[in-house]
Tab-separated table of C-alpha atoms and ligand atoms in Angstrom:
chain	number	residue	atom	x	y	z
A	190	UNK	CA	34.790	-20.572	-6.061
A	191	UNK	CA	32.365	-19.147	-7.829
A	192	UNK	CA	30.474	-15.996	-7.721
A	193	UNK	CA	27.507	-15.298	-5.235
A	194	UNK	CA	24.307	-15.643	-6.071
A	195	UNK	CA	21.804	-13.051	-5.366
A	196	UNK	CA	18.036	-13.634	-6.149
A	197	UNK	CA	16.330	-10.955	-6.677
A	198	UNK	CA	12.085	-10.723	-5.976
A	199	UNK	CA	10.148	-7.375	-7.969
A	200	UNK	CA	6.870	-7.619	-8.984
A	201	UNK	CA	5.798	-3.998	-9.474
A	202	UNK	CA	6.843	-1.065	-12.259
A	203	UNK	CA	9.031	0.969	-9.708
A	204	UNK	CA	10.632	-2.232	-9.233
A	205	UNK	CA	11.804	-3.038	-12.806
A	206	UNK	CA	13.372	0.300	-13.426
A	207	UNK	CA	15.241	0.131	-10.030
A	208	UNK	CA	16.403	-3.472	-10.958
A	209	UNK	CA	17.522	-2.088	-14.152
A	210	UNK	CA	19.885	-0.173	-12.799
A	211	UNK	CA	21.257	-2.646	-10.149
A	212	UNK	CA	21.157	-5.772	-12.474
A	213	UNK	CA	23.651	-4.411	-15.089
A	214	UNK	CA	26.101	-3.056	-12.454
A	215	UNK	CA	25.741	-6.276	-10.518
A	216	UNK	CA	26.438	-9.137	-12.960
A	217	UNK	CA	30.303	-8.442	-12.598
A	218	UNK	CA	30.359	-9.216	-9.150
A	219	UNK	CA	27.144	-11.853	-8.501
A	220	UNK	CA	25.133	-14.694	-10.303
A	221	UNK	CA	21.648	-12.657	-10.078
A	222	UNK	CA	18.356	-14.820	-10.461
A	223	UNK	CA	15.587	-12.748	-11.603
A	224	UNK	CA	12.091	-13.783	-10.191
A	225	UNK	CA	9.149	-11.603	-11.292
A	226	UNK	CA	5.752	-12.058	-8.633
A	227	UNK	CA	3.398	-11.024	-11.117
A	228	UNK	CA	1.926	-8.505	-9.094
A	229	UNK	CA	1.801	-6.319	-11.818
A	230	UNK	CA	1.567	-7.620	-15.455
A	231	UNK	CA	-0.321	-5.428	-18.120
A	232	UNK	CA	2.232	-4.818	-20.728
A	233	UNK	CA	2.097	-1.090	-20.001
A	234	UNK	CA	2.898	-1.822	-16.405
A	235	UNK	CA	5.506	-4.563	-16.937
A	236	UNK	CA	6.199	-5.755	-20.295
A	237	UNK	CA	7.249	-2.236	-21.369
A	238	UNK	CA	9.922	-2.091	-18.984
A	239	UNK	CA	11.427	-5.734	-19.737
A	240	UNK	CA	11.237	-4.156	-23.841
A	241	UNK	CA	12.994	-1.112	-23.209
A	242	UNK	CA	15.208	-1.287	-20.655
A	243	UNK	CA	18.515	-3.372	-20.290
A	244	UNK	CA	16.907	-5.707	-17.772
A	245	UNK	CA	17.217	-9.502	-18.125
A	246	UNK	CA	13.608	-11.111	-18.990
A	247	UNK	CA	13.003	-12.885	-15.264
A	248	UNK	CA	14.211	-16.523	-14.952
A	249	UNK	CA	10.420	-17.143	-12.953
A	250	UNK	CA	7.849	-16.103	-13.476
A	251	UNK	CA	5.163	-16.383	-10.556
A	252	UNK	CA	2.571	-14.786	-12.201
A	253	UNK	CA	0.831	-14.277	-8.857
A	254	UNK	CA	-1.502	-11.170	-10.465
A	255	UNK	CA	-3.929	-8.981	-8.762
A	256	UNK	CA	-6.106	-9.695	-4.997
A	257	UNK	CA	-6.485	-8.757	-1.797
A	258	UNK	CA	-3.715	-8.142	0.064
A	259	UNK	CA	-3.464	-10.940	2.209
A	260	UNK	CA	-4.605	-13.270	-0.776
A	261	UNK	CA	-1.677	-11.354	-3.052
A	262	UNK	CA	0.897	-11.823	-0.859
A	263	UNK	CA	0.279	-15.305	0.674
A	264	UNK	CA	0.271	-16.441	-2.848
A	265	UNK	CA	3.606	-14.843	-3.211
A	266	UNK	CA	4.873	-16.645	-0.371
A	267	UNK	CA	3.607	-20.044	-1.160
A	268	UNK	CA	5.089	-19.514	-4.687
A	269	UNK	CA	8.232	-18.027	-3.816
A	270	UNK	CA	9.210	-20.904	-1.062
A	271	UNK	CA	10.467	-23.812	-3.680
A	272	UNK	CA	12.099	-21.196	-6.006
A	273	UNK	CA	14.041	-19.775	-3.177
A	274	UNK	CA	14.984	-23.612	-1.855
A	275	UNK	CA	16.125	-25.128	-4.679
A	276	UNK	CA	17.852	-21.910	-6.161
A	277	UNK	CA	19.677	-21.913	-2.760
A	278	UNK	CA	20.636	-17.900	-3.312
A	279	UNK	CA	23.790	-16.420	-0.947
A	280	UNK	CA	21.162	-13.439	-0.466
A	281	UNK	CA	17.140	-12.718	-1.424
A	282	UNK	CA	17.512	-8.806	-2.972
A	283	UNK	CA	14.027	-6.712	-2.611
A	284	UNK	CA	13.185	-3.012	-3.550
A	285	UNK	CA	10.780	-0.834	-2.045
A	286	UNK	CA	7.431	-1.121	-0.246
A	287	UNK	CA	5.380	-2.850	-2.476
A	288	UNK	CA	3.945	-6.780	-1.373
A	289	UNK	CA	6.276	-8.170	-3.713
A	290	UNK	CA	8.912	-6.963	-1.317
A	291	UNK	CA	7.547	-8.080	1.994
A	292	UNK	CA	6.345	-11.532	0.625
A	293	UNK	CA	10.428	-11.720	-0.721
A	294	UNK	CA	11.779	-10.747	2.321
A	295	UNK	CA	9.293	-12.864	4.290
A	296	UNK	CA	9.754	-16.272	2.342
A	297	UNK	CA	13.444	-15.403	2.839
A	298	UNK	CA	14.089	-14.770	6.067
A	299	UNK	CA	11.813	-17.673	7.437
A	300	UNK	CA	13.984	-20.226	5.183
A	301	UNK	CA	17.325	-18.165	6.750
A	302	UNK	CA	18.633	-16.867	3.794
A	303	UNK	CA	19.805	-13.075	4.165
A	304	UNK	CA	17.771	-10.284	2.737
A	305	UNK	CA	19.257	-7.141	1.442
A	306	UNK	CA	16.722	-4.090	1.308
A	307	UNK	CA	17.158	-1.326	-1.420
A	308	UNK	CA	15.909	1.616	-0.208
A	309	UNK	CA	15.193	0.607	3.583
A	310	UNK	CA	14.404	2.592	6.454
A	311	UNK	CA	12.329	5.125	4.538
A	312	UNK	CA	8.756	5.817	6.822
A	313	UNK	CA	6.015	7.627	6.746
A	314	UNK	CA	4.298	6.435	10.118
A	315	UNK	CA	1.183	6.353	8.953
A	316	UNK	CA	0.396	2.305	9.424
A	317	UNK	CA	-3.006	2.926	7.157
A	318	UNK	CA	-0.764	2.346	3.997
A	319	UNK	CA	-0.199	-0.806	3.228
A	320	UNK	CA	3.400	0.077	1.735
A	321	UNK	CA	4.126	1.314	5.301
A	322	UNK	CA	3.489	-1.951	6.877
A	323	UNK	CA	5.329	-3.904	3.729
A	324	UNK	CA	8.810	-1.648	4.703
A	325	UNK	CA	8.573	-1.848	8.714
A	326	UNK	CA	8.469	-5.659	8.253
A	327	UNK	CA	11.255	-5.834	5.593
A	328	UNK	CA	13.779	-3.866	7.572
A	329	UNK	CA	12.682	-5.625	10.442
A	330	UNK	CA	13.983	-9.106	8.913
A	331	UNK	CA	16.737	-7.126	6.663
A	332	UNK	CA	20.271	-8.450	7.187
A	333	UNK	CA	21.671	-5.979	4.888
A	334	UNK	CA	20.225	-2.469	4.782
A	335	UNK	CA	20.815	-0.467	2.197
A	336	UNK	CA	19.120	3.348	2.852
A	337	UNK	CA	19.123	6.068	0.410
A	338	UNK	CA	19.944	8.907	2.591
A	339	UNK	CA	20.807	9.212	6.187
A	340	UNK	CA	17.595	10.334	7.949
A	341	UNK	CA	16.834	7.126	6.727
A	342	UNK	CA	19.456	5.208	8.690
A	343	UNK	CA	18.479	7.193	11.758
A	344	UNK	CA	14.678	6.039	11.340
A	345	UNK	CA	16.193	2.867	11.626
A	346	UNK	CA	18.238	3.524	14.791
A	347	UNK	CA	15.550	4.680	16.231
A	348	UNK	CA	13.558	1.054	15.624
A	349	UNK	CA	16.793	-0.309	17.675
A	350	UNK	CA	18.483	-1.593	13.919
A	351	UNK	CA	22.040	-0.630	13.034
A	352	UNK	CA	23.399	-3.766	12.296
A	353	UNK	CA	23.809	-3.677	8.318
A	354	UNK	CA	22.954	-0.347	7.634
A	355	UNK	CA	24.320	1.679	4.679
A	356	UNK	CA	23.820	4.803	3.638
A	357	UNK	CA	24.271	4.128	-0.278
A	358	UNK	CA	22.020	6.797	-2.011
A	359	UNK	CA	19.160	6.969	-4.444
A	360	UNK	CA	19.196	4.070	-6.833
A	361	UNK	CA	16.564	6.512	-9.197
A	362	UNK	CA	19.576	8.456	-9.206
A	363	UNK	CA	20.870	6.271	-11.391
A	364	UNK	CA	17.955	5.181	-13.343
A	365	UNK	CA	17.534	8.913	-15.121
A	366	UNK	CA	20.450	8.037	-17.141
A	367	UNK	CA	18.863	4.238	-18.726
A	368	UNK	CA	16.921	5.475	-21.250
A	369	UNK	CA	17.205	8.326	-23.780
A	370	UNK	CA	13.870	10.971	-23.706
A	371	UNK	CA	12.254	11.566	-25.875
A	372	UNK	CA	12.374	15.211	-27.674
A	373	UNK	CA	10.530	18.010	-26.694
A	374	UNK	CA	8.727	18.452	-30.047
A	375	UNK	CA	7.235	15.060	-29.459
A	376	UNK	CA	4.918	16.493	-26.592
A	377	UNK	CA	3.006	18.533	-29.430
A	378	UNK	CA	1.551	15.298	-30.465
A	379	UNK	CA	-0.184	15.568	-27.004
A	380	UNK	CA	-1.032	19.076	-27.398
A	381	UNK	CA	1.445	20.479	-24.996
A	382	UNK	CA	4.261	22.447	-25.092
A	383	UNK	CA	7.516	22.598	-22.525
A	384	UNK	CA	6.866	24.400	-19.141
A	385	UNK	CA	3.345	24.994	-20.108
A	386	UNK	CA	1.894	21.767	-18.679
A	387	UNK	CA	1.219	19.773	-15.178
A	388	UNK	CA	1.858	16.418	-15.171
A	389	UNK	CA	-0.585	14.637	-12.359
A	390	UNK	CA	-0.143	10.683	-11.611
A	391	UNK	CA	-2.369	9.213	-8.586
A	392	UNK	CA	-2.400	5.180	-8.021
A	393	UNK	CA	-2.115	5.533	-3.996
A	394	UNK	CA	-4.720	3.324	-2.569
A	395	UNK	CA	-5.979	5.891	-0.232
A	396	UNK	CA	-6.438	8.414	-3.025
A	397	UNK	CA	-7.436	6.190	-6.173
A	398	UNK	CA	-9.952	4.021	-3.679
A	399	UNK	CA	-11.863	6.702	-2.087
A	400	UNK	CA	-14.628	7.870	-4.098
A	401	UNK	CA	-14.845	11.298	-2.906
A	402	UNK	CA	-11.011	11.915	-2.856
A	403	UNK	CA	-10.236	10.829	-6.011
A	404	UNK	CA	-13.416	12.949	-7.624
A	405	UNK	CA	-11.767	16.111	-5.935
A	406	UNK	CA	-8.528	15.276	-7.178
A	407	UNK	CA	-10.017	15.300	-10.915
A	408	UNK	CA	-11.898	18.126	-10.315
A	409	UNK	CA	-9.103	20.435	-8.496
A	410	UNK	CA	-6.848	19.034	-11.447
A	411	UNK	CA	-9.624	21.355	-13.820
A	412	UNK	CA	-8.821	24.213	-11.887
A	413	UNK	CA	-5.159	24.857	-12.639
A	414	UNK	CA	-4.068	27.546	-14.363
A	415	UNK	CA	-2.264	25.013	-17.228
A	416	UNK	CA	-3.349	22.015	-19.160
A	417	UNK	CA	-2.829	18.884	-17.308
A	418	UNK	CA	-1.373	15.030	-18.747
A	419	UNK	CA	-2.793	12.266	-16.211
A	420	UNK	CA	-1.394	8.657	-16.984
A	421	UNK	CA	-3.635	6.829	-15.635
A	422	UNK	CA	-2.389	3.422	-12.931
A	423	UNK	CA	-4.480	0.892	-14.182
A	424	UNK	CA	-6.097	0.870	-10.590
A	425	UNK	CA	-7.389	4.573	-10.652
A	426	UNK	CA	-8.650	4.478	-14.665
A	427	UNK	CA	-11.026	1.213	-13.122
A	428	UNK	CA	-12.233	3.757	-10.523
A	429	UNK	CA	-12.950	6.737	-12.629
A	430	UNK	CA	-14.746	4.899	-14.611
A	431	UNK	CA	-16.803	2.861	-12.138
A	432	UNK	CA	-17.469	5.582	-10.685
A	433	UNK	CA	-18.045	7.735	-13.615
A	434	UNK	CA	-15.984	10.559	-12.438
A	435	UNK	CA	-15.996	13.593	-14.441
A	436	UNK	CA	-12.684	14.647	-16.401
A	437	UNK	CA	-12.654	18.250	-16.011
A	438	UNK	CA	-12.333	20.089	-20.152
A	439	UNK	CA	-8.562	20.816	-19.132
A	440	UNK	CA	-7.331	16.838	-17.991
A	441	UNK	CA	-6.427	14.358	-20.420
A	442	UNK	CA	-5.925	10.845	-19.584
A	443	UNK	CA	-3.344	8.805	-20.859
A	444	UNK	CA	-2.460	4.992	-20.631
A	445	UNK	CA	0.451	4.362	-18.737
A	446	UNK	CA	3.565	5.481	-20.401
A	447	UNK	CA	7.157	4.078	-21.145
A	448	UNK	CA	9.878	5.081	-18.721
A	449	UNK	CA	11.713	7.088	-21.881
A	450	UNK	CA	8.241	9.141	-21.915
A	451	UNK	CA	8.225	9.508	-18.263
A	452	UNK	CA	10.880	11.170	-17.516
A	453	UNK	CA	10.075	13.536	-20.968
A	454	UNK	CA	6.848	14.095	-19.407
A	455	UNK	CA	8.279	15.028	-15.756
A	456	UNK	CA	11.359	16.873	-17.410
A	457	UNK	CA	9.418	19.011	-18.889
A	458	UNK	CA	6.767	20.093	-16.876
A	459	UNK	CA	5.763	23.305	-15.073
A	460	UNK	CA	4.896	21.249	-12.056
A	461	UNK	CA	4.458	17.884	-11.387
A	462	UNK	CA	0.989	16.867	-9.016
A	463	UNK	CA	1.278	13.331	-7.531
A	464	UNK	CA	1.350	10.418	-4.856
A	465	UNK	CA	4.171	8.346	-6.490
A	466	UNK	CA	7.543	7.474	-4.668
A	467	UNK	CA	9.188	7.398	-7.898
A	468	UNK	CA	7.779	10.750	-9.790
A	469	UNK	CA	8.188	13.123	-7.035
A	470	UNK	CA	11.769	12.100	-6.909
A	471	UNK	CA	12.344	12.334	-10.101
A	472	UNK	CA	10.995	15.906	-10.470
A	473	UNK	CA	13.377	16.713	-7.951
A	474	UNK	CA	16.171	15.161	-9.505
A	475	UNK	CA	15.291	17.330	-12.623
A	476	UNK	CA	14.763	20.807	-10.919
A	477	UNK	CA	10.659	20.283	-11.554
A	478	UNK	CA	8.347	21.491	-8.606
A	479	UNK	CA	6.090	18.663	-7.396
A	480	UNK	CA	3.233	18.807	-5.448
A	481	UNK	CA	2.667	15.671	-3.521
A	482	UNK	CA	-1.051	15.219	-2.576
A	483	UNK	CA	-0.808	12.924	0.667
A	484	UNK	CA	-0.434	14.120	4.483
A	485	UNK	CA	2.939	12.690	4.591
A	486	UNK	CA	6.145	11.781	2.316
A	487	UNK	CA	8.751	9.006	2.913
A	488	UNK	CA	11.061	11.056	1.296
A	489	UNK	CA	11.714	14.062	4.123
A	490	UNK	CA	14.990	15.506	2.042
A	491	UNK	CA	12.995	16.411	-0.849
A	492	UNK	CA	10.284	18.852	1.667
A	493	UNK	CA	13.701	19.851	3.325
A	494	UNK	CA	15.170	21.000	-0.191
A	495	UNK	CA	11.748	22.797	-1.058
A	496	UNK	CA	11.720	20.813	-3.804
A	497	UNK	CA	8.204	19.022	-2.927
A	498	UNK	CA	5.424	20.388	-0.786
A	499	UNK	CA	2.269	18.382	0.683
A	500	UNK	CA	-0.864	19.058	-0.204
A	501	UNK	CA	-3.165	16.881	1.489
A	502	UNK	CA	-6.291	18.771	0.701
A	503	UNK	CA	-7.287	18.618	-3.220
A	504	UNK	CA	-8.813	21.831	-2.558
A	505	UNK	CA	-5.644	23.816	-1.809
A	506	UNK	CA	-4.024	21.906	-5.409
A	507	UNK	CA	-4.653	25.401	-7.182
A	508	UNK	CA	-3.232	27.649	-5.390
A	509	UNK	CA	0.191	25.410	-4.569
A	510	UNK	CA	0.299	24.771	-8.252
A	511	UNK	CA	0.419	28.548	-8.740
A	512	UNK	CA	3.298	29.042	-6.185
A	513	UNK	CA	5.581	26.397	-7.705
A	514	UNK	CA	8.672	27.502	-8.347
A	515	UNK	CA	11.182	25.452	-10.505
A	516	UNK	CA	15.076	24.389	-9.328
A	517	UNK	CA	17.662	25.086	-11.142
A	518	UNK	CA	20.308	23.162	-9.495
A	519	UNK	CA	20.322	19.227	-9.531
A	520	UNK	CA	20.116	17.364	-6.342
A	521	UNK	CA	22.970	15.698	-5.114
A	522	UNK	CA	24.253	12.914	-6.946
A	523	UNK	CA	24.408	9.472	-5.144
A	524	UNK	CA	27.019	7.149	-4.095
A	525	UNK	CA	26.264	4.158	-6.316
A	526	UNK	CA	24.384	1.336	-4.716
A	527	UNK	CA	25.910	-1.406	-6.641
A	528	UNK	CA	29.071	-0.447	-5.183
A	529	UNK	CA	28.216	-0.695	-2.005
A	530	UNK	CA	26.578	-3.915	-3.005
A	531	UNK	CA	29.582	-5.369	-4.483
A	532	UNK	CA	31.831	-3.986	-1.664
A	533	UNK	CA	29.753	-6.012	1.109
A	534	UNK	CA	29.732	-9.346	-1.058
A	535	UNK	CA	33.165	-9.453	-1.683
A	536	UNK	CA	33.627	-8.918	2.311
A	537	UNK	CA	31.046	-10.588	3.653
A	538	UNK	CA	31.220	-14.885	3.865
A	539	UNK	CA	28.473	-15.836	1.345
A	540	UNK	CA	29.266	-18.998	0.498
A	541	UNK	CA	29.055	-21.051	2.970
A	542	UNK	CA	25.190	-19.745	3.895
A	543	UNK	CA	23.964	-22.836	2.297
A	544	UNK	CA	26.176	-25.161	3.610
A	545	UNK	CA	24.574	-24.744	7.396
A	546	UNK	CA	21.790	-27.221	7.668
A	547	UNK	CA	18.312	-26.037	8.246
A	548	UNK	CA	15.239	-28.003	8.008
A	549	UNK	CA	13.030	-27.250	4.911
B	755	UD1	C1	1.509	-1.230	-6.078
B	755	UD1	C2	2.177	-1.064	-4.726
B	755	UD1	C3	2.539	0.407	-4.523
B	755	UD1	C4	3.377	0.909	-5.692
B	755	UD1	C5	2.667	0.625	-7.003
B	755	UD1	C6	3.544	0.991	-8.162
B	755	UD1	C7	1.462	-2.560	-2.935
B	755	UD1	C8	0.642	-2.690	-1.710
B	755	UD1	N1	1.280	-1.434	-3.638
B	755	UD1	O1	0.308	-0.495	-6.053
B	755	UD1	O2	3.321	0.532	-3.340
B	755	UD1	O3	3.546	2.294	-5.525
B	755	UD1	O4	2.374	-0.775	-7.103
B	755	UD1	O5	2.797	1.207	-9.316
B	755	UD1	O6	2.209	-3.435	-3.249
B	755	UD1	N2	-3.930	-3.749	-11.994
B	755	UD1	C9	-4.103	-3.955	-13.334
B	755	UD1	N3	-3.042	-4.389	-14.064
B	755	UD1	C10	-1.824	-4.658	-13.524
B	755	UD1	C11	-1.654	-4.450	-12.144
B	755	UD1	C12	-2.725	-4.000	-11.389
B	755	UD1	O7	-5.182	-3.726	-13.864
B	755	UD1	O8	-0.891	-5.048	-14.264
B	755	UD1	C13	-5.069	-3.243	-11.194
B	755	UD1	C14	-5.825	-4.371	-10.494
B	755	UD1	O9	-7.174	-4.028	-10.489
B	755	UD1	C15	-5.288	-4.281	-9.085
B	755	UD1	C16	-5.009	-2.785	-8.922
B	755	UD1	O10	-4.590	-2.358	-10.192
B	755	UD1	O11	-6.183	-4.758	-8.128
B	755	UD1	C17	-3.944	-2.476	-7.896
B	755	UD1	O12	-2.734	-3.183	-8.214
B	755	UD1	P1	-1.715	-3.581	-7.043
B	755	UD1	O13	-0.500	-4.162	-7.615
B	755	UD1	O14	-2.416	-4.351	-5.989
B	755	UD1	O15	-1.392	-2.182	-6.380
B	755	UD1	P2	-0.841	-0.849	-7.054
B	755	UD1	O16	-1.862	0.218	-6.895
B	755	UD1	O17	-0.339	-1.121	-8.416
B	756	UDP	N1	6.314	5.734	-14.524
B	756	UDP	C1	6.274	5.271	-15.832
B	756	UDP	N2	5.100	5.398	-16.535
B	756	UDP	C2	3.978	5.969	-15.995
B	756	UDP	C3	4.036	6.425	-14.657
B	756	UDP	C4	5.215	6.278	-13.948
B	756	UDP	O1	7.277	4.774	-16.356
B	756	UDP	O2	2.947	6.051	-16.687
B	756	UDP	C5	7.570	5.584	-13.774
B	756	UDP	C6	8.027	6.817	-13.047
B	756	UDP	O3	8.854	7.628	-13.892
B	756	UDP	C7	8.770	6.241	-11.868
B	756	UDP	C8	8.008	4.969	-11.563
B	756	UDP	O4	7.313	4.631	-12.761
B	756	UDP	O5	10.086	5.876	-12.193
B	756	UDP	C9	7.059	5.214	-10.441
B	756	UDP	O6	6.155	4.185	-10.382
B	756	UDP	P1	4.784	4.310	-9.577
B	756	UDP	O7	4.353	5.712	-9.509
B	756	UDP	O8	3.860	3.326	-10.196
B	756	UDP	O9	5.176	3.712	-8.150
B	756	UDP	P2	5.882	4.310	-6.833
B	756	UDP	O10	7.159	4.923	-7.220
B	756	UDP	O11	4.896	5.262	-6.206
B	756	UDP	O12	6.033	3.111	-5.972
């Protein structure tokens, strides 16, 4: 008998360093199949990560790139159908929120083949993001859920779905350990020194696509107190410039950095400013104060901990800057989601999935 296969669908930056960390721990215990949508594809966005981190190169490549929603993900679909039929996977593995996760889970489910969510049951009820609507329908067709914190199961419960729910923690957790940083001295090249800087990132749609929002953002990022680093998402450098926002004397742009230089950046900032799943995490991992600049987060603990505050308003950016406070202790570690990956393939009946007949 030989090992399960999982196929696994990303598509998007978050997605390559979470695979990272699930595709070395998993290859003991499953036959992975790496499929990559295309969704995102610049080499700062995705050819960075297949460089630098210990992630397979994908077996497909979809290369599905950039549309409308409806037009990004129905391609997704139509592509992903054959691959998932004639790779005839024991499980379809997705991360996230992004389209390459729904259109996985989607062109999974309808071909009955199990889909196992990493990081499900996160919400923010606010149905005007189109990640929201991307996780509600993922869980919804999830067989295996795996959450990374309990509130998140009991969002779940709440939409009536316990079957398959596990509360595994943070996969990022794990992710802060993948690369080495890079040293302190080699922010001076950017004209910054430790604890004296805000890092900003902004790629949400409904900050980087509304003119007026995202020209407040820029221009409350010129009034804090401390130079600011902005990495720009390929999405929200198109719109400063088409809009030919102003960068405030204090704000300079970047291109989109390698995860290595991420996590220097967010390690050693005052405070981190930002709409990102990933970066406000990962300031709270590392003790940094982030202000998230949305009405809502997904991820409750980290308002709970005081280790993130909302700041929905650009306007009020300077004055929560100012009151950031850093955290000395680390937040709690995670139990490994491999494990509990591993643990529910070598109990659950995989193998004979393929064996029922279905029409295709
Ligand atoms: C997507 C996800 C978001 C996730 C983010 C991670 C959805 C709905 N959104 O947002 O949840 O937080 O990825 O970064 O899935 N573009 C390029 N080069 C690329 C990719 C995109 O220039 O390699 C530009 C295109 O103009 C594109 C725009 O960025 O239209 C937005 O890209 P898209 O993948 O649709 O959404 P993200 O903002 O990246
Ligand atoms: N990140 C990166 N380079 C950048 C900006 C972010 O490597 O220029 C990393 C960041 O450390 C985090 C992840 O990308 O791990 C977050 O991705 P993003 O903000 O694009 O998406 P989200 O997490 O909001 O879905």
């Amino acid at each position: 008998m030989g090992k399960p296969k999982i196929l696994t669908v990303v598509g998007a930056r978050p997605q390559f360093i979470k695979a990272a960390v699930l595709s070395a721990a998993l290859s003991p215990v499953a036959e992975e199949v790496l499929v990559h949508t295309g969704q995102h594809y610049d080499a700062a966005l995705s050819g960075v990560f297949f460089e630098r981190l210990p992630i397979p190169q994908p077996d497909v490549s979809l290369e599905v790139g950039s549309g409308s929603h409806g037009q990004q993900t129905g391609e997704m679909l139509k592509r992903l159908d054959p691959v998932i039929a004639s790779e005839r996977p024991d499980w379809v593995l997705v991360y996230g929120d992004t389209n390459s996760t729904l259109a996985g889970a989607l062109a999974a489910a309808k071909l009955g083949v199990p889909v196992a969510h990493v990081e499900a049951g996160l919400r923010s009820y606010n149905r005007a993001m189109p990640e929201e609507i991307n996780r509600v329908l993922t869980d919804h067709v999830a067989a295996r859920l795996y959450c990374p914190a309990p509130f998140a199961a009991h969002q779940l419960a709440r939409e009536g779905i316990t079957a398959g729910v596990r509360v595994v923690g943070d996969v990022l957790d794990e992710a802060l350990g993948l690369v080495a940083q890079r040293p302190a001295a080699w922010l001076t090249a950017l004209g910054v020194s430790p604890s004296q800087y805000c890092l900003a990132t902004i790629h949400r749609q409904a900050n980087a696509d509304d003119r007026g929002r995202l020209a407040a953002i820029a221009a409350a990022l010129g009034e804090l107190a401390l130079p600011v680093l902005w990495p720009l998402h390929p999405r929200t450098a198109a719109r400063l410039k088409d809009w030919g926002i102003p960068l405030p004397s204090g704000v300079r742009t970047l291109e989109p950095v390698g995860y290595s230089e991420s996590l220097t950046l967010i390690r050693h900032a005052r405070v981190v400013v930002t709409d990102s799943g990933g970066v406000q995490r990962e300031a709270g991992l590392l003790g940094v104060p982030c202000c998230i600049v949305r009405a809502e987060t997904e991820w409750l603990d980290l308002l709970e901990a005081g280790r993130a505050v909302l700041v929905p308003n650009p306007l009020d950016l300077p004055a929560a800057v100012a009151a950031a406070r850093p955290r000395a202790e680390p937040r709690r570690a995670a139990e490994g989601v491999a494990a509990a990956i591993a643990r529910d393939l070598a109990a659950g009946s995989t193998q004979s999935h393929w064996d029922c007949h279905r029409p295709m």
